[in-house]
PDB file of C-alpha atoms in Angstrom:
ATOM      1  CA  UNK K1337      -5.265   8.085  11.809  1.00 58.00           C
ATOM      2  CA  UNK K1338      -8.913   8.842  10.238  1.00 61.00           C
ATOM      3  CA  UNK K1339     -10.641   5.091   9.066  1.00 87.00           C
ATOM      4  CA  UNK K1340     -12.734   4.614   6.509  1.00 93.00           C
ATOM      5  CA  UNK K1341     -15.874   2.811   5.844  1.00 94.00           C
ATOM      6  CA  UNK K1342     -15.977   0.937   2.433  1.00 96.00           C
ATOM      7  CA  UNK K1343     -18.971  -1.600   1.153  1.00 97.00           C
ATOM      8  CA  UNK K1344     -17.303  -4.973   1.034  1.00 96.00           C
ATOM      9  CA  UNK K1345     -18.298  -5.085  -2.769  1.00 97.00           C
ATOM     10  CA  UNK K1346     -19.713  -4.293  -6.123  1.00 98.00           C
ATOM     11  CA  UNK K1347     -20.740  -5.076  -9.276  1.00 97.00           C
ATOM     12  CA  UNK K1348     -20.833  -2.774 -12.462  1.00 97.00           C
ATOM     13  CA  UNK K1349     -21.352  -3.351 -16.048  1.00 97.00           C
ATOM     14  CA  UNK K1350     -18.332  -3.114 -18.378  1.00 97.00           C
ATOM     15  CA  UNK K1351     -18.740   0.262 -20.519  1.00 97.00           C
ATOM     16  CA  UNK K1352     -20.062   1.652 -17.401  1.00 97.00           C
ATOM     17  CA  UNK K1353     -19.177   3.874 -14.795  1.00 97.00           C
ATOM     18  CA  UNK K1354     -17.976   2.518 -11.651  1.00 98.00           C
ATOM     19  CA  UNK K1355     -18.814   4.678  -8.337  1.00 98.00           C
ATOM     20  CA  UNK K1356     -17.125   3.490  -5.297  1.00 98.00           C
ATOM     21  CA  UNK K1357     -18.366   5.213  -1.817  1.00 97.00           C
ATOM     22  CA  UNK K1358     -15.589   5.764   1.228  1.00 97.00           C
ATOM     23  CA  UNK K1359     -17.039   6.882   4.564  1.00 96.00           C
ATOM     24  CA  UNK K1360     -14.025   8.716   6.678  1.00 94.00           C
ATOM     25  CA  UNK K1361     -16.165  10.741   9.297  1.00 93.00           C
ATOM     26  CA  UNK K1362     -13.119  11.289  11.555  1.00 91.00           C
ATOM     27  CA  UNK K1363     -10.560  12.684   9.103  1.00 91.00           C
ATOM     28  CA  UNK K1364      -8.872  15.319  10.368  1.00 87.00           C
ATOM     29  CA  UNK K1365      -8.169  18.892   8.535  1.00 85.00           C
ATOM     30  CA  UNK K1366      -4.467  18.035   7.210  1.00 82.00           C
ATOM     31  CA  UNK K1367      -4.878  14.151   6.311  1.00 86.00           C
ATOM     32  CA  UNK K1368      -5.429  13.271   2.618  1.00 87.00           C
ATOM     33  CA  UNK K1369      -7.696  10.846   0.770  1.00 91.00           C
ATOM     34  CA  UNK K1370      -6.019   8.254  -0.957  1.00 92.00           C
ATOM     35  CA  UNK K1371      -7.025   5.770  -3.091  1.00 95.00           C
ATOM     36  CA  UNK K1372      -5.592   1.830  -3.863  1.00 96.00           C
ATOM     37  CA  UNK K1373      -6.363  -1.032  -5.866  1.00 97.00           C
ATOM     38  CA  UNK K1374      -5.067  -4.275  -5.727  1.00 97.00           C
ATOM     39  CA  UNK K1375      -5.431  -7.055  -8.468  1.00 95.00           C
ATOM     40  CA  UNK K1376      -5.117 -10.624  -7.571  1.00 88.00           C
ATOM     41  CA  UNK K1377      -2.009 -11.687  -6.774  1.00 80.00           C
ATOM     42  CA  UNK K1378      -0.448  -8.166  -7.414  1.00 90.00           C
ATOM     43  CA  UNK K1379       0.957  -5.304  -4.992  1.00 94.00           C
ATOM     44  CA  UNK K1380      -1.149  -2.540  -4.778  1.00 95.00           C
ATOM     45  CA  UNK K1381      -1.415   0.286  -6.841  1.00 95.00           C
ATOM     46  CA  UNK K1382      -1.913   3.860  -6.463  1.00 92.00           C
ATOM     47  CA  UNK K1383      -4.859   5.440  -8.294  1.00 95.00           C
ATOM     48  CA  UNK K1384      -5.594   9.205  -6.800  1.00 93.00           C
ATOM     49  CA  UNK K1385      -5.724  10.926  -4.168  1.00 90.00           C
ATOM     50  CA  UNK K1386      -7.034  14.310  -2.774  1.00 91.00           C
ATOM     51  CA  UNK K1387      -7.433  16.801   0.218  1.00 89.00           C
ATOM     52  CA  UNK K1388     -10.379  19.113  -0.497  1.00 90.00           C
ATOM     53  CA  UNK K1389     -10.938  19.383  -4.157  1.00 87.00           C
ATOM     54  CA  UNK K1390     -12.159  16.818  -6.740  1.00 94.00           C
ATOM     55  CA  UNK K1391      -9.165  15.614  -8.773  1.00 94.00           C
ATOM     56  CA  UNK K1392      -9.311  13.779 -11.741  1.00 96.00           C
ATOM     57  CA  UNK K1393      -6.363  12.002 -13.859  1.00 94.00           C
ATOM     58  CA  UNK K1394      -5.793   9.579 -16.692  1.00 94.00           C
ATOM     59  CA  UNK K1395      -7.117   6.260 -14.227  1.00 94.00           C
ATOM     60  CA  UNK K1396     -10.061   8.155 -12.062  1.00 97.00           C
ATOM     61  CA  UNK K1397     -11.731  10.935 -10.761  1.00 98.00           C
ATOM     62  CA  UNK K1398     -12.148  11.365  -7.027  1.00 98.00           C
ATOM     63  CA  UNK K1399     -15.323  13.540  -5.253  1.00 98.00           C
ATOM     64  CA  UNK K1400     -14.518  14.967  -1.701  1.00 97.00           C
ATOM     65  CA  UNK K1401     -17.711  16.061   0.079  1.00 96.00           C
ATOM     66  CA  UNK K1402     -17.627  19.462   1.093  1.00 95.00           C
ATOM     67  CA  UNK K1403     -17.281  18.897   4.577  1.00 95.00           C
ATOM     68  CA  UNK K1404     -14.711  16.312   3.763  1.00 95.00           C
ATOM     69  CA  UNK K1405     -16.478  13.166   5.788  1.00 95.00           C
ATOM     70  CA  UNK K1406     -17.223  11.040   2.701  1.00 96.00           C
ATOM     71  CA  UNK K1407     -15.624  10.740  -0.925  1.00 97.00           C
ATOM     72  CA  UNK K1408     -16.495   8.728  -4.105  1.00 98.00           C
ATOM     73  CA  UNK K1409     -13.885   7.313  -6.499  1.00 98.00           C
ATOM     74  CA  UNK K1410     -15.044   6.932  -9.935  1.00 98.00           C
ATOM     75  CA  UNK K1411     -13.647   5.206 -12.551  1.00 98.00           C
ATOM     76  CA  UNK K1412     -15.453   7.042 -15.857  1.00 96.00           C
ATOM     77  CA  UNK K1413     -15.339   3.625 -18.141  1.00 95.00           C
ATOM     78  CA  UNK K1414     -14.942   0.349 -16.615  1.00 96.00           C
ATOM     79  CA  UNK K1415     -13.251  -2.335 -18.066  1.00 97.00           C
ATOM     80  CA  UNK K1416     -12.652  -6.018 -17.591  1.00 97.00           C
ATOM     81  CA  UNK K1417      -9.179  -5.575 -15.941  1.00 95.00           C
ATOM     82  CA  UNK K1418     -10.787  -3.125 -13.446  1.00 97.00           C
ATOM     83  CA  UNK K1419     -12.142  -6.049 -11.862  1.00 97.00           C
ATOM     84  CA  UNK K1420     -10.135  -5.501  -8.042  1.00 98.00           C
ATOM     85  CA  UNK K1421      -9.992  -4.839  -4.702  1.00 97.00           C
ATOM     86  CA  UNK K1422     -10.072  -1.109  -4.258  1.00 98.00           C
ATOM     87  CA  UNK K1423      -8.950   0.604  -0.987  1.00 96.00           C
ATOM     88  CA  UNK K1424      -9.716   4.322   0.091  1.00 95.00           C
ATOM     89  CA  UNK K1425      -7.324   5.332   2.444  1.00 92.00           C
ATOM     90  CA  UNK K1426      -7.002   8.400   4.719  1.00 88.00           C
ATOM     91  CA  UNK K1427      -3.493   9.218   5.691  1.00 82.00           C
ATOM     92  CA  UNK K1428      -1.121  11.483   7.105  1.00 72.00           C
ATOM     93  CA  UNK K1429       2.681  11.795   7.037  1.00 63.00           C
ATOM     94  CA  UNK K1430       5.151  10.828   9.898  1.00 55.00           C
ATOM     95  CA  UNK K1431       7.239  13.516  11.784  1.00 47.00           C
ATOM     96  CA  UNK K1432       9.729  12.063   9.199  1.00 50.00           C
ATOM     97  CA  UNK K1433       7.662  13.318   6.456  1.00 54.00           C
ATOM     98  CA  UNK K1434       7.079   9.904   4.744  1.00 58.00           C
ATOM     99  CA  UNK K1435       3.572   8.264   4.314  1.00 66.00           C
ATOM    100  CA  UNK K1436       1.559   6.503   6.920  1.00 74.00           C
ATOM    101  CA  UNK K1437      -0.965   4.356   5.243  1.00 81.00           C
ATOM    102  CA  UNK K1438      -3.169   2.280   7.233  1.00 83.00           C
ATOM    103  CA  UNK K1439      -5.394   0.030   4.751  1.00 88.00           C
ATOM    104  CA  UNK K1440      -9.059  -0.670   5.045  1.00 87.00           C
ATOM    105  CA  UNK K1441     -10.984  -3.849   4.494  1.00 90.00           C
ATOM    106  CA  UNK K1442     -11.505  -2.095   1.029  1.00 95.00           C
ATOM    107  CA  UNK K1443     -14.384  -2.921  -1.967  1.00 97.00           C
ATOM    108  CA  UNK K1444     -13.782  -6.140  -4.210  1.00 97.00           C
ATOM    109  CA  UNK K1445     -15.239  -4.588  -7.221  1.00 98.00           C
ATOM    110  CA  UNK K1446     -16.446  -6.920  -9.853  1.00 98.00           C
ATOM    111  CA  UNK K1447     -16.858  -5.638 -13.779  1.00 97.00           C
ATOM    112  CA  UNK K1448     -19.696  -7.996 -15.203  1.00 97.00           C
ATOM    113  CA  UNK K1449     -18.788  -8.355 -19.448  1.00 95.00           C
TER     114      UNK K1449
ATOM    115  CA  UNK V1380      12.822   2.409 -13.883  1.00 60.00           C
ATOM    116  CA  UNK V1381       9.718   2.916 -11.846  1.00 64.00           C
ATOM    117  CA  UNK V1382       9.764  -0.500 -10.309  1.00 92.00           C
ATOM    118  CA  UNK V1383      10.330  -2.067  -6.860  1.00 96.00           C
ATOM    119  CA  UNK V1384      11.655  -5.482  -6.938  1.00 97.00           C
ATOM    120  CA  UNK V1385      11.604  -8.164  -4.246  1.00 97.00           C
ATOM    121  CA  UNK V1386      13.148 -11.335  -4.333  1.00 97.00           C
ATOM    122  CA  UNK V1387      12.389 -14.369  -3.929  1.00 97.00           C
ATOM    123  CA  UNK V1388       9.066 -14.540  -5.172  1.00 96.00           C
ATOM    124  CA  UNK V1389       8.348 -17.504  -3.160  1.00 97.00           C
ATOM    125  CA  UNK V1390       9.736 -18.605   0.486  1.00 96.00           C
ATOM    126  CA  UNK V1391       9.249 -21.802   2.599  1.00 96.00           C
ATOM    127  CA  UNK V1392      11.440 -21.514   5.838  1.00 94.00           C
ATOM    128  CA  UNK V1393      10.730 -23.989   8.763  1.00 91.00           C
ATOM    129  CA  UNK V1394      10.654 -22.359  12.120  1.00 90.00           C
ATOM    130  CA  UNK V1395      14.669 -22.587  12.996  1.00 90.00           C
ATOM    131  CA  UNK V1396      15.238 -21.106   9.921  1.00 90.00           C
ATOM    132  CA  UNK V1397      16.969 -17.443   9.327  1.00 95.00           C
ATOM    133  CA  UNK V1398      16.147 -16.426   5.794  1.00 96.00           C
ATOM    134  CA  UNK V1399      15.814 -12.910   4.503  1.00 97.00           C
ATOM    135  CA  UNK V1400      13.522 -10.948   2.137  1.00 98.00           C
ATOM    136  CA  UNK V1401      14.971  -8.269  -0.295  1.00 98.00           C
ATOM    137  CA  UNK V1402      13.673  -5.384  -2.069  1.00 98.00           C
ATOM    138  CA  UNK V1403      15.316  -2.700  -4.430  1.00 97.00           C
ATOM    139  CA  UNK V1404      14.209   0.211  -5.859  1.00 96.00           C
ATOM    140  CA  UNK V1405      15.899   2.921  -8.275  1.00 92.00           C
ATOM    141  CA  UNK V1406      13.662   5.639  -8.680  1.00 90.00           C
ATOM    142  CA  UNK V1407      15.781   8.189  -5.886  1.00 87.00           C
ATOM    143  CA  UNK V1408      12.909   7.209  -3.094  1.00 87.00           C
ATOM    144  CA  UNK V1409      14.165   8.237   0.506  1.00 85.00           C
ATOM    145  CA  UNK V1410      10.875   6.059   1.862  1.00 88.00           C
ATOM    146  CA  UNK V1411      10.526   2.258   2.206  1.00 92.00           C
ATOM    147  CA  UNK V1412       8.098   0.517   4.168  1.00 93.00           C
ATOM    148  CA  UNK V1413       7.186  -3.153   4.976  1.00 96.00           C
ATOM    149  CA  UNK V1414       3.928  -4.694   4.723  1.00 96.00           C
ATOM    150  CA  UNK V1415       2.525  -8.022   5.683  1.00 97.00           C
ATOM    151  CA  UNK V1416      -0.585  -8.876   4.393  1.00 97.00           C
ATOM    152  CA  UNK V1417      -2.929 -12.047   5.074  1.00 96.00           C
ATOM    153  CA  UNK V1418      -4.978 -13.847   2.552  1.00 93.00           C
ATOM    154  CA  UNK V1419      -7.868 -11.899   1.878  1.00 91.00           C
ATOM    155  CA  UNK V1420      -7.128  -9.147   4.140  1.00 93.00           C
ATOM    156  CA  UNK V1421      -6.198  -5.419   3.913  1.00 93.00           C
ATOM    157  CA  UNK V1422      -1.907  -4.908   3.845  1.00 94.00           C
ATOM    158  CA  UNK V1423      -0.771  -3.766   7.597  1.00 94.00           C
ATOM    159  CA  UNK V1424       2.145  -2.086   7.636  1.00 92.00           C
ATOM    160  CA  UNK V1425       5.216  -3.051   9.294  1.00 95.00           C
ATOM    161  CA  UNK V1426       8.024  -0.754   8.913  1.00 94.00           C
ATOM    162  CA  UNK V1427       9.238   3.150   7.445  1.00 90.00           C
ATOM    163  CA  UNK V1428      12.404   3.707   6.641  1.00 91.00           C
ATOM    164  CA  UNK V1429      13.142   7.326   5.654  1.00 86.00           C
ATOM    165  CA  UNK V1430      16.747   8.236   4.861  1.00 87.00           C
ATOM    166  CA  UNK V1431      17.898   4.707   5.629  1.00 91.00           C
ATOM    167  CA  UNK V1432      16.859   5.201   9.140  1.00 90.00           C
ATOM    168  CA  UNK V1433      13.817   3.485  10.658  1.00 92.00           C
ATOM    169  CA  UNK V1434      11.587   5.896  11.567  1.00 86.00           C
ATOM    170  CA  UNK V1435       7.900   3.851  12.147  1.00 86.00           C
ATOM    171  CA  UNK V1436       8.246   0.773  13.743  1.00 92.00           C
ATOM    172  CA  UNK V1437       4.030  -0.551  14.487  1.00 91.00           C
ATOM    173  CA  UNK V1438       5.335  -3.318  17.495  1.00 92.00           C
ATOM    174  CA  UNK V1439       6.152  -5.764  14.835  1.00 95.00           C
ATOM    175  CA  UNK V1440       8.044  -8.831  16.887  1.00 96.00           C
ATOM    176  CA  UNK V1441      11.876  -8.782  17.138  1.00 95.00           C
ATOM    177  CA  UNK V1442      11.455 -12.161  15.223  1.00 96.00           C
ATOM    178  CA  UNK V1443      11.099  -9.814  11.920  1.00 98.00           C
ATOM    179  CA  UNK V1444      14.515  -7.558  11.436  1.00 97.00           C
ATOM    180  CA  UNK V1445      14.153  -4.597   9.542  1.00 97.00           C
ATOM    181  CA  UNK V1446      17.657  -3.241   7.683  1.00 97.00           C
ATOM    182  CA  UNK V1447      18.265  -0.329   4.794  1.00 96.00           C
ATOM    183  CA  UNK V1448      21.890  -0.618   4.470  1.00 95.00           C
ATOM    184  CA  UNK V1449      21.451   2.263   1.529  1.00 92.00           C
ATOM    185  CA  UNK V1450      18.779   4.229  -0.200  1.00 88.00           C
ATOM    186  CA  UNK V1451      17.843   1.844  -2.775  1.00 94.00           C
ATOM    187  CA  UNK V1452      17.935  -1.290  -0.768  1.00 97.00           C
ATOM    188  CA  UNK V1453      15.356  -2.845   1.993  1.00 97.00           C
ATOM    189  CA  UNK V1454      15.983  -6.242   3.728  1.00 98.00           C
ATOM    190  CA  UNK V1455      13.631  -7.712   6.353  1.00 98.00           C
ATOM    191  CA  UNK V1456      15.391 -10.547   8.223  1.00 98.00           C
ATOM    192  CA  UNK V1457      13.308 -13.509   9.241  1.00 97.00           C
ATOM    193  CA  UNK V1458      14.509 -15.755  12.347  1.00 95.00           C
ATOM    194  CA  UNK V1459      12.450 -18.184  14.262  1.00 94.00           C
ATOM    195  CA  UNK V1460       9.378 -17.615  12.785  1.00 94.00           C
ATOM    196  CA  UNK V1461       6.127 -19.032  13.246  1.00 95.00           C
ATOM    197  CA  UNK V1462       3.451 -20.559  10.694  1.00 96.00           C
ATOM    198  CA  UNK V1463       0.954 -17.744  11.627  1.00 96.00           C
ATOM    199  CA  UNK V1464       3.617 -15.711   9.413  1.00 97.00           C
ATOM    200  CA  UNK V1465       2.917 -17.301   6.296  1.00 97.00           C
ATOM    201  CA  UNK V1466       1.990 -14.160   4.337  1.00 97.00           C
ATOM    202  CA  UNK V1467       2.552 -11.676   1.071  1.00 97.00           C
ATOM    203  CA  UNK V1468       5.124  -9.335   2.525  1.00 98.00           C
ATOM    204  CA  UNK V1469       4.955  -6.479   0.204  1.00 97.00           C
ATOM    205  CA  UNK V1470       7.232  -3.606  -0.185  1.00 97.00           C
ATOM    206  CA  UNK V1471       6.985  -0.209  -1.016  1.00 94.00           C
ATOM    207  CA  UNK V1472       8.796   3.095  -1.668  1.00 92.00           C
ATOM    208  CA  UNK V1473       7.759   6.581  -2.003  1.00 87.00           C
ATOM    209  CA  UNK V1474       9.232   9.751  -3.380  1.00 78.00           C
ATOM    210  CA  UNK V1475       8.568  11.748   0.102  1.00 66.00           C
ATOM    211  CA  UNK V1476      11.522  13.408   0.891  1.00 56.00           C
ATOM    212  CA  UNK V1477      13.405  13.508  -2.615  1.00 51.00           C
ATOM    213  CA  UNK V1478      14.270  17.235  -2.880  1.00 52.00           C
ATOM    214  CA  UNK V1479      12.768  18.836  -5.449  1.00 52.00           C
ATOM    215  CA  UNK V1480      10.030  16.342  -6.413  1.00 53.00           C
ATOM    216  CA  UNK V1481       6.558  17.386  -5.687  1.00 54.00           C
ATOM    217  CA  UNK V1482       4.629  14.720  -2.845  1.00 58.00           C
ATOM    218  CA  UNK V1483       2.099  12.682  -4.855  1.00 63.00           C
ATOM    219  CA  UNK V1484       1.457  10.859  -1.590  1.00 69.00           C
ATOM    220  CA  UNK V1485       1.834   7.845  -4.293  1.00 81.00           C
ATOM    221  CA  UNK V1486       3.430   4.317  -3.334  1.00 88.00           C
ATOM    222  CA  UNK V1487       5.144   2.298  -5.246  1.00 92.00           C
ATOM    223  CA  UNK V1488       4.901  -1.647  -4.416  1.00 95.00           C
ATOM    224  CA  UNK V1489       6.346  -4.488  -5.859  1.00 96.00           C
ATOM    225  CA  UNK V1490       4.522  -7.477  -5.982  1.00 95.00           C
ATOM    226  CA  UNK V1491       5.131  -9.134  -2.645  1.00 97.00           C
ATOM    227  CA  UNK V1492       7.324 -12.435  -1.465  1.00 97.00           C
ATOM    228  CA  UNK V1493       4.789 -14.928  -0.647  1.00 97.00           C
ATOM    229  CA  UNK V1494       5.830 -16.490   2.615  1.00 97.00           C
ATOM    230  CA  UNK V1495       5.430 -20.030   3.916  1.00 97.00           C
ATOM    231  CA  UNK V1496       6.757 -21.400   7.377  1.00 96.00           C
ATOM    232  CA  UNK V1497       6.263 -24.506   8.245  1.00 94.00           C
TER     233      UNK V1497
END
């Protein structure tokens, strides 16, 4: 499986937009882009993911480069409970056709009131 | 019900011990996975079961006993442990494999059994 390359953290101003950069250089035509977040003390929690287009739902959008080696996760409106650990994720599926995820070090991202 | 549930919250075992960690889930997922996870580090997964038959096992020691004895159920048995243990073991089930639901590629944890062997 692809890894990814995360900064260990952030900061970003509640009201704003929060922009968090994964480097996945290595991922390979059929593995996806997935994106985690984990709040203290809580099991993670799946956000978005993607395999060539940008995708967007009601928690984030996500930004695949063209040639697929980097993506950005955005989250449009940042809010005090955004405040996490957020973990992008390239996977593929087993022969068995069940997920493989292998977890970064992730991004603690902190939102400043 | 789009919850997975593992019990007990909290565990302190002693190294003879045999205890076991439970996890239940009834949303019609065919997946379920282990996943150990140190204090302030990334989850690692453990285990995949897909169909109640384990299907990724990533060299986890025979120490840590994996069982699905049905589709909604995941135990992990825990015998002669050590303290380097002490973890969040989190669980986790996917849709993958439901027939007729599209893949998400989303998991679904609970929120962990916190671990501690003394």
């Amino acid at each position: 499986d692809a890894k990814t390359t995360q900064p260990p953290s952030m900061d970003c101003a509640e009201g704003r937009a929060a922009n968090l950069p994964c480097n996945h250089s290595t991922i390979s035509g059929n593995e996806y882009v997935y994106w985690y977040r984990q709040i203290h003390s809580q099991g993670p929690q799946y956000i978005i993911h993607g395999l060539k287009n940008n995708e967007t739902n009601e928690m984030a959008s996500l930004i695949i480069t063209e040639d697929r080696k980097s993506s950005t996760l955005i989250l449009p409106h940042a809010t005090l409970r955004d405040t996490a650990v957020y973990y992008c994720i390239v996977g593929s599926q087993s022969n068995f056709g069940n997920e493989k995820l292998t977890f970064g070090t992730g991004t603690r991202l902190t939102i400043i009131p | 019900d789009t919850e997975v549930t593992q019990t007990p919250k909290h565990l302190v075992m002693g190294m003879t011990n045999k205890k076991s960690l439970k996890c239940e889930q009834h949303m019609g997922h065919r997946a379920m996975y282990w996943y150990k996870q140190k204090a302030k580090k990334p989850p690692e997964l453990m285990f995949v079961y897909s169909y109640e038959k384990l299907s990724i096992n990533e060299s986890v020691p025979s120490r840590f006993s994996p069982e699905c004895p049905n589709s909604s159920l995941l135990n992990l048995h825990l015998h002669a442990l050590q303290p380097e243990d002490s973890a969040l073991y989190l669980c986790a089930s996917s849709p993958q494999g439901r027939p007729g639901l599209i893949n998400t590629g989303e998991l679904f944890f609970g929120e962990g059994s916190r671990l501690t062997v003394l």
